[in-house]
């Protein structure tokens, strides 16, 4: 069973440990600019959201790649970039509606989440569990349970306030 990254924005504290773990795993430096995921922040609202590649079944980035540098790992399901074939045209960046691929600031080629070969460091290192690596068939159930938790708390408040 393939697994996916499940993000819980309400748990994210904006610490950016996930970005540092990712850049260390791939580049051997601690640099958010070299991370394959980015934490997007709305400072005034106090909201931080880790943005990760969705590893789409119909990967528009792969379809847009004229150099055929993007393929899917049959074992992990990750959409991978072959840096030797990438020509740095950035068509995949334009094609992705989720901002998954990013441009490497030094090489100009594409970098994107590869699920760390099946052991994503971002999920492993997240201190609050804002990123989990879960079976793909469990994502819907986890979201439903979370939504019911919110609904229950909301209804409790509504009942107390009369």
PDB file of C-alpha atoms in Angstrom:
ATOM      1  CA  UNK A   1       0.000   0.000   0.000  1.00  0.00           C
ATOM      2  CA  UNK A   2       1.382   3.373  -1.017  1.00  0.00           C
ATOM      3  CA  UNK A   3       1.611   6.145   1.509  1.00  0.00           C
ATOM      4  CA  UNK A   4       1.166   9.917   1.269  1.00  0.00           C
ATOM      5  CA  UNK A   5       2.038  12.971   3.296  1.00  0.00           C
ATOM      6  CA  UNK A   6      -0.915  14.171   5.331  1.00  0.00           C
ATOM      7  CA  UNK A   7      -0.679  17.768   6.552  1.00  0.00           C
ATOM      8  CA  UNK A   8      -2.533  19.091   9.599  1.00  0.00           C
ATOM      9  CA  UNK A   9      -2.262  22.892   9.259  1.00  0.00           C
ATOM     10  CA  UNK A  10      -3.897  23.466  12.648  1.00  0.00           C
ATOM     11  CA  UNK A  11      -0.986  21.663  14.340  1.00  0.00           C
ATOM     12  CA  UNK A  12       1.803  23.532  12.536  1.00  0.00           C
ATOM     13  CA  UNK A  13       3.679  26.014  14.736  1.00  0.00           C
ATOM     14  CA  UNK A  14       5.800  27.439  11.920  1.00  0.00           C
ATOM     15  CA  UNK A  15       9.040  26.112  13.464  1.00  0.00           C
ATOM     16  CA  UNK A  16      10.277  25.033  10.013  1.00  0.00           C
ATOM     17  CA  UNK A  17      12.029  21.924  11.311  1.00  0.00           C
ATOM     18  CA  UNK A  18      10.467  20.109   8.341  1.00  0.00           C
ATOM     19  CA  UNK A  19      12.239  22.406   5.886  1.00  0.00           C
ATOM     20  CA  UNK A  20      15.561  21.972   7.665  1.00  0.00           C
ATOM     21  CA  UNK A  21      15.194  18.177   7.808  1.00  0.00           C
ATOM     22  CA  UNK A  22      14.377  18.127   4.089  1.00  0.00           C
ATOM     23  CA  UNK A  23      17.293  20.304   3.030  1.00  0.00           C
ATOM     24  CA  UNK A  24      19.675  18.277   5.182  1.00  0.00           C
ATOM     25  CA  UNK A  25      18.398  15.022   3.686  1.00  0.00           C
ATOM     26  CA  UNK A  26      18.845  16.235   0.112  1.00  0.00           C
ATOM     27  CA  UNK A  27      21.579  18.863   0.210  1.00  0.00           C
ATOM     28  CA  UNK A  28      23.466  18.221   3.473  1.00  0.00           C
ATOM     29  CA  UNK A  29      22.897  21.816   4.561  1.00  0.00           C
ATOM     30  CA  UNK A  30      20.251  23.410   6.764  1.00  0.00           C
ATOM     31  CA  UNK A  31      18.590  25.835   4.360  1.00  0.00           C
ATOM     32  CA  UNK A  32      14.844  26.358   3.920  1.00  0.00           C
ATOM     33  CA  UNK A  33      15.577  27.646   0.392  1.00  0.00           C
ATOM     34  CA  UNK A  34      16.835  24.163  -0.516  1.00  0.00           C
ATOM     35  CA  UNK A  35      13.896  22.308   0.992  1.00  0.00           C
ATOM     36  CA  UNK A  36      11.472  20.336  -1.189  1.00  0.00           C
ATOM     37  CA  UNK A  37       8.558  21.640   0.904  1.00  0.00           C
ATOM     38  CA  UNK A  38       7.836  25.145   2.104  1.00  0.00           C
ATOM     39  CA  UNK A  39       5.984  26.415   5.119  1.00  0.00           C
ATOM     40  CA  UNK A  40       3.722  29.226   3.943  1.00  0.00           C
ATOM     41  CA  UNK A  41       2.997  31.737   6.700  1.00  0.00           C
ATOM     42  CA  UNK A  42       0.360  34.362   7.287  1.00  0.00           C
ATOM     43  CA  UNK A  43       2.077  36.201  10.127  1.00  0.00           C
ATOM     44  CA  UNK A  44      -0.753  38.570  11.025  1.00  0.00           C
ATOM     45  CA  UNK A  45      -3.237  35.704  11.322  1.00  0.00           C
ATOM     46  CA  UNK A  46      -0.702  33.417  12.993  1.00  0.00           C
ATOM     47  CA  UNK A  47      -1.240  30.667  10.447  1.00  0.00           C
ATOM     48  CA  UNK A  48       1.499  28.425   9.047  1.00  0.00           C
ATOM     49  CA  UNK A  49       0.875  25.665   6.534  1.00  0.00           C
ATOM     50  CA  UNK A  50       3.455  23.149   5.284  1.00  0.00           C
ATOM     51  CA  UNK A  51       2.999  22.895   1.516  1.00  0.00           C
ATOM     52  CA  UNK A  52       4.041  19.523   0.162  1.00  0.00           C
ATOM     53  CA  UNK A  53       3.915  17.855  -3.225  1.00  0.00           C
ATOM     54  CA  UNK A  54       0.641  15.972  -3.587  1.00  0.00           C
ATOM     55  CA  UNK A  55       2.262  13.186  -5.664  1.00  0.00           C
ATOM     56  CA  UNK A  56      -0.809  13.444  -7.939  1.00  0.00           C
ATOM     57  CA  UNK A  57      -2.021  10.339  -9.757  1.00  0.00           C
ATOM     58  CA  UNK A  58      -2.323  12.494 -12.873  1.00  0.00           C
ATOM     59  CA  UNK A  59       0.833  14.489 -12.358  1.00  0.00           C
ATOM     60  CA  UNK A  60       0.615  17.620 -14.476  1.00  0.00           C
ATOM     61  CA  UNK A  61       4.293  18.296 -13.808  1.00  0.00           C
ATOM     62  CA  UNK A  62       5.163  14.963 -15.434  1.00  0.00           C
ATOM     63  CA  UNK A  63       2.897  15.641 -18.395  1.00  0.00           C
ATOM     64  CA  UNK A  64       4.446  19.082 -18.927  1.00  0.00           C
ATOM     65  CA  UNK A  65       8.038  17.800 -18.845  1.00  0.00           C
ATOM     66  CA  UNK A  66       9.285  17.745 -22.423  1.00  0.00           C
ATOM     67  CA  UNK A  67      12.652  16.291 -21.357  1.00  0.00           C
ATOM     68  CA  UNK A  68      10.939  13.276 -19.767  1.00  0.00           C
ATOM     69  CA  UNK A  69      12.883  13.958 -16.603  1.00  0.00           C
ATOM     70  CA  UNK A  70       9.901  13.275 -14.352  1.00  0.00           C
ATOM     71  CA  UNK A  71       8.669   9.785 -13.609  1.00  0.00           C
ATOM     72  CA  UNK A  72       6.889   7.871 -10.866  1.00  0.00           C
ATOM     73  CA  UNK A  73       8.595   5.502  -8.461  1.00  0.00           C
ATOM     74  CA  UNK A  74       6.425   2.364  -8.643  1.00  0.00           C
ATOM     75  CA  UNK A  75       7.348   1.373  -5.099  1.00  0.00           C
ATOM     76  CA  UNK A  76       6.688   4.607  -3.191  1.00  0.00           C
ATOM     77  CA  UNK A  77       4.377   6.339  -5.677  1.00  0.00           C
ATOM     78  CA  UNK A  78       6.560   9.443  -5.500  1.00  0.00           C
ATOM     79  CA  UNK A  79       6.849  11.604  -8.586  1.00  0.00           C
ATOM     80  CA  UNK A  80      10.614  11.905  -9.112  1.00  0.00           C
ATOM     81  CA  UNK A  81      12.847  14.274 -11.053  1.00  0.00           C
ATOM     82  CA  UNK A  82      15.940  12.941 -12.793  1.00  0.00           C
ATOM     83  CA  UNK A  83      18.343  15.842 -12.399  1.00  0.00           C
ATOM     84  CA  UNK A  84      20.530  14.555 -15.248  1.00  0.00           C
ATOM     85  CA  UNK A  85      17.643  14.815 -17.707  1.00  0.00           C
ATOM     86  CA  UNK A  86      16.092  18.044 -16.372  1.00  0.00           C
ATOM     87  CA  UNK A  87      16.828  20.934 -18.739  1.00  0.00           C
ATOM     88  CA  UNK A  88      15.596  23.608 -16.340  1.00  0.00           C
ATOM     89  CA  UNK A  89      12.720  24.788 -18.552  1.00  0.00           C
ATOM     90  CA  UNK A  90      10.446  25.093 -15.470  1.00  0.00           C
ATOM     91  CA  UNK A  91       7.342  23.946 -17.344  1.00  0.00           C
ATOM     92  CA  UNK A  92       6.575  21.594 -14.441  1.00  0.00           C
ATOM     93  CA  UNK A  93       6.552  24.551 -12.050  1.00  0.00           C
ATOM     94  CA  UNK A  94       4.015  26.316 -14.243  1.00  0.00           C
ATOM     95  CA  UNK A  95       1.884  23.179 -14.665  1.00  0.00           C
ATOM     96  CA  UNK A  96       1.545  22.244 -10.989  1.00  0.00           C
ATOM     97  CA  UNK A  97      -1.521  23.839  -9.358  1.00  0.00           C
ATOM     98  CA  UNK A  98      -0.140  23.132  -5.858  1.00  0.00           C
ATOM     99  CA  UNK A  99       3.358  24.610  -6.122  1.00  0.00           C
ATOM    100  CA  UNK A 100       5.018  21.225  -5.670  1.00  0.00           C
ATOM    101  CA  UNK A 101       8.114  21.639  -7.846  1.00  0.00           C
ATOM    102  CA  UNK A 102      10.552  24.425  -7.030  1.00  0.00           C
ATOM    103  CA  UNK A 103      13.591  25.847  -8.752  1.00  0.00           C
ATOM    104  CA  UNK A 104      16.930  25.025  -7.151  1.00  0.00           C
ATOM    105  CA  UNK A 105      18.512  28.442  -6.441  1.00  0.00           C
ATOM    106  CA  UNK A 106      21.997  27.288  -7.449  1.00  0.00           C
ATOM    107  CA  UNK A 107      21.454  24.915 -10.384  1.00  0.00           C
ATOM    108  CA  UNK A 108      18.238  26.325 -11.852  1.00  0.00           C
ATOM    109  CA  UNK A 109      16.945  22.778 -12.178  1.00  0.00           C
ATOM    110  CA  UNK A 110      13.860  21.381 -10.511  1.00  0.00           C
ATOM    111  CA  UNK A 111      13.697  20.040  -7.006  1.00  0.00           C
ATOM    112  CA  UNK A 112      10.601  18.415  -5.577  1.00  0.00           C
ATOM    113  CA  UNK A 113       9.575  16.031  -2.851  1.00  0.00           C
ATOM    114  CA  UNK A 114      10.654  12.452  -3.472  1.00  0.00           C
ATOM    115  CA  UNK A 115       9.258  11.157  -0.164  1.00  0.00           C
ATOM    116  CA  UNK A 116      12.893  10.519   0.853  1.00  0.00           C
ATOM    117  CA  UNK A 117      12.677   7.083  -0.741  1.00  0.00           C
ATOM    118  CA  UNK A 118       9.760   6.083   1.477  1.00  0.00           C
ATOM    119  CA  UNK A 119      10.918   7.617   4.769  1.00  0.00           C
ATOM    120  CA  UNK A 120      10.114  11.349   4.569  1.00  0.00           C
ATOM    121  CA  UNK A 121      12.286  13.232   7.022  1.00  0.00           C
ATOM    122  CA  UNK A 122       9.797  16.114   7.298  1.00  0.00           C
ATOM    123  CA  UNK A 123       7.195  13.813   8.832  1.00  0.00           C
ATOM    124  CA  UNK A 124       9.761  12.032  10.947  1.00  0.00           C
ATOM    125  CA  UNK A 125      11.161  15.259  12.413  1.00  0.00           C
ATOM    126  CA  UNK A 126       7.973  17.322  12.837  1.00  0.00           C
ATOM    127  CA  UNK A 127       7.794  17.882  16.598  1.00  0.00           C
ATOM    128  CA  UNK A 128       4.015  18.404  16.684  1.00  0.00           C
ATOM    129  CA  UNK A 129       2.783  15.846  14.151  1.00  0.00           C
ATOM    130  CA  UNK A 130       1.669  18.447  11.618  1.00  0.00           C
ATOM    131  CA  UNK A 131       3.004  16.209   8.849  1.00  0.00           C
ATOM    132  CA  UNK A 132       2.296  12.503   8.881  1.00  0.00           C
ATOM    133  CA  UNK A 133       3.214   9.776   6.419  1.00  0.00           C
ATOM    134  CA  UNK A 134       0.120   7.577   6.224  1.00  0.00           C
ATOM    135  CA  UNK A 135      -1.397   4.912   4.037  1.00  0.00           C
ATOM    136  CA  UNK A 136      -3.166   6.605   1.136  1.00  0.00           C
ATOM    137  CA  UNK A 137      -6.424   4.834   1.901  1.00  0.00           C
ATOM    138  CA  UNK A 138      -6.415   6.264   5.456  1.00  0.00           C
ATOM    139  CA  UNK A 139      -6.322   9.958   4.475  1.00  0.00           C
ATOM    140  CA  UNK A 140     -10.078  10.310   4.036  1.00  0.00           C
ATOM    141  CA  UNK A 141     -10.800   8.581   7.340  1.00  0.00           C
ATOM    142  CA  UNK A 142      -8.291  10.756   9.221  1.00  0.00           C
ATOM    143  CA  UNK A 143      -9.831  13.917   7.763  1.00  0.00           C
ATOM    144  CA  UNK A 144     -13.351  12.784   8.631  1.00  0.00           C
ATOM    145  CA  UNK A 145     -12.356  12.056  12.223  1.00  0.00           C
ATOM    146  CA  UNK A 146     -10.703  15.470  12.526  1.00  0.00           C
ATOM    147  CA  UNK A 147     -13.773  17.205  11.077  1.00  0.00           C
ATOM    148  CA  UNK A 148     -16.038  15.381  13.502  1.00  0.00           C
ATOM    149  CA  UNK A 149     -13.800  16.503  16.352  1.00  0.00           C
ATOM    150  CA  UNK A 150     -14.174  20.141  15.289  1.00  0.00           C
ATOM    151  CA  UNK A 151     -17.910  19.722  14.843  1.00  0.00           C
ATOM    152  CA  UNK A 152     -18.280  18.152  18.285  1.00  0.00           C
ATOM    153  CA  UNK A 153     -16.343  20.989  19.945  1.00  0.00           C
ATOM    154  CA  UNK A 154     -18.401  23.567  18.017  1.00  0.00           C
ATOM    155  CA  UNK A 155     -21.673  21.941  19.026  1.00  0.00           C
ATOM    156  CA  UNK A 156     -20.534  21.751  22.665  1.00  0.00           C
ATOM    157  CA  UNK A 157     -19.830  25.484  22.585  1.00  0.00           C
ATOM    158  CA  UNK A 158     -23.161  26.231  20.924  1.00  0.00           C
ATOM    159  CA  UNK A 159     -25.051  24.185  23.526  1.00  0.00           C
ATOM    160  CA  UNK A 160     -23.219  25.867  26.422  1.00  0.00           C
ATOM    161  CA  UNK A 161     -23.912  29.341  25.012  1.00  0.00           C
ATOM    162  CA  UNK A 162     -27.563  28.420  24.522  1.00  0.00           C
TER     163      UNK A 162
END
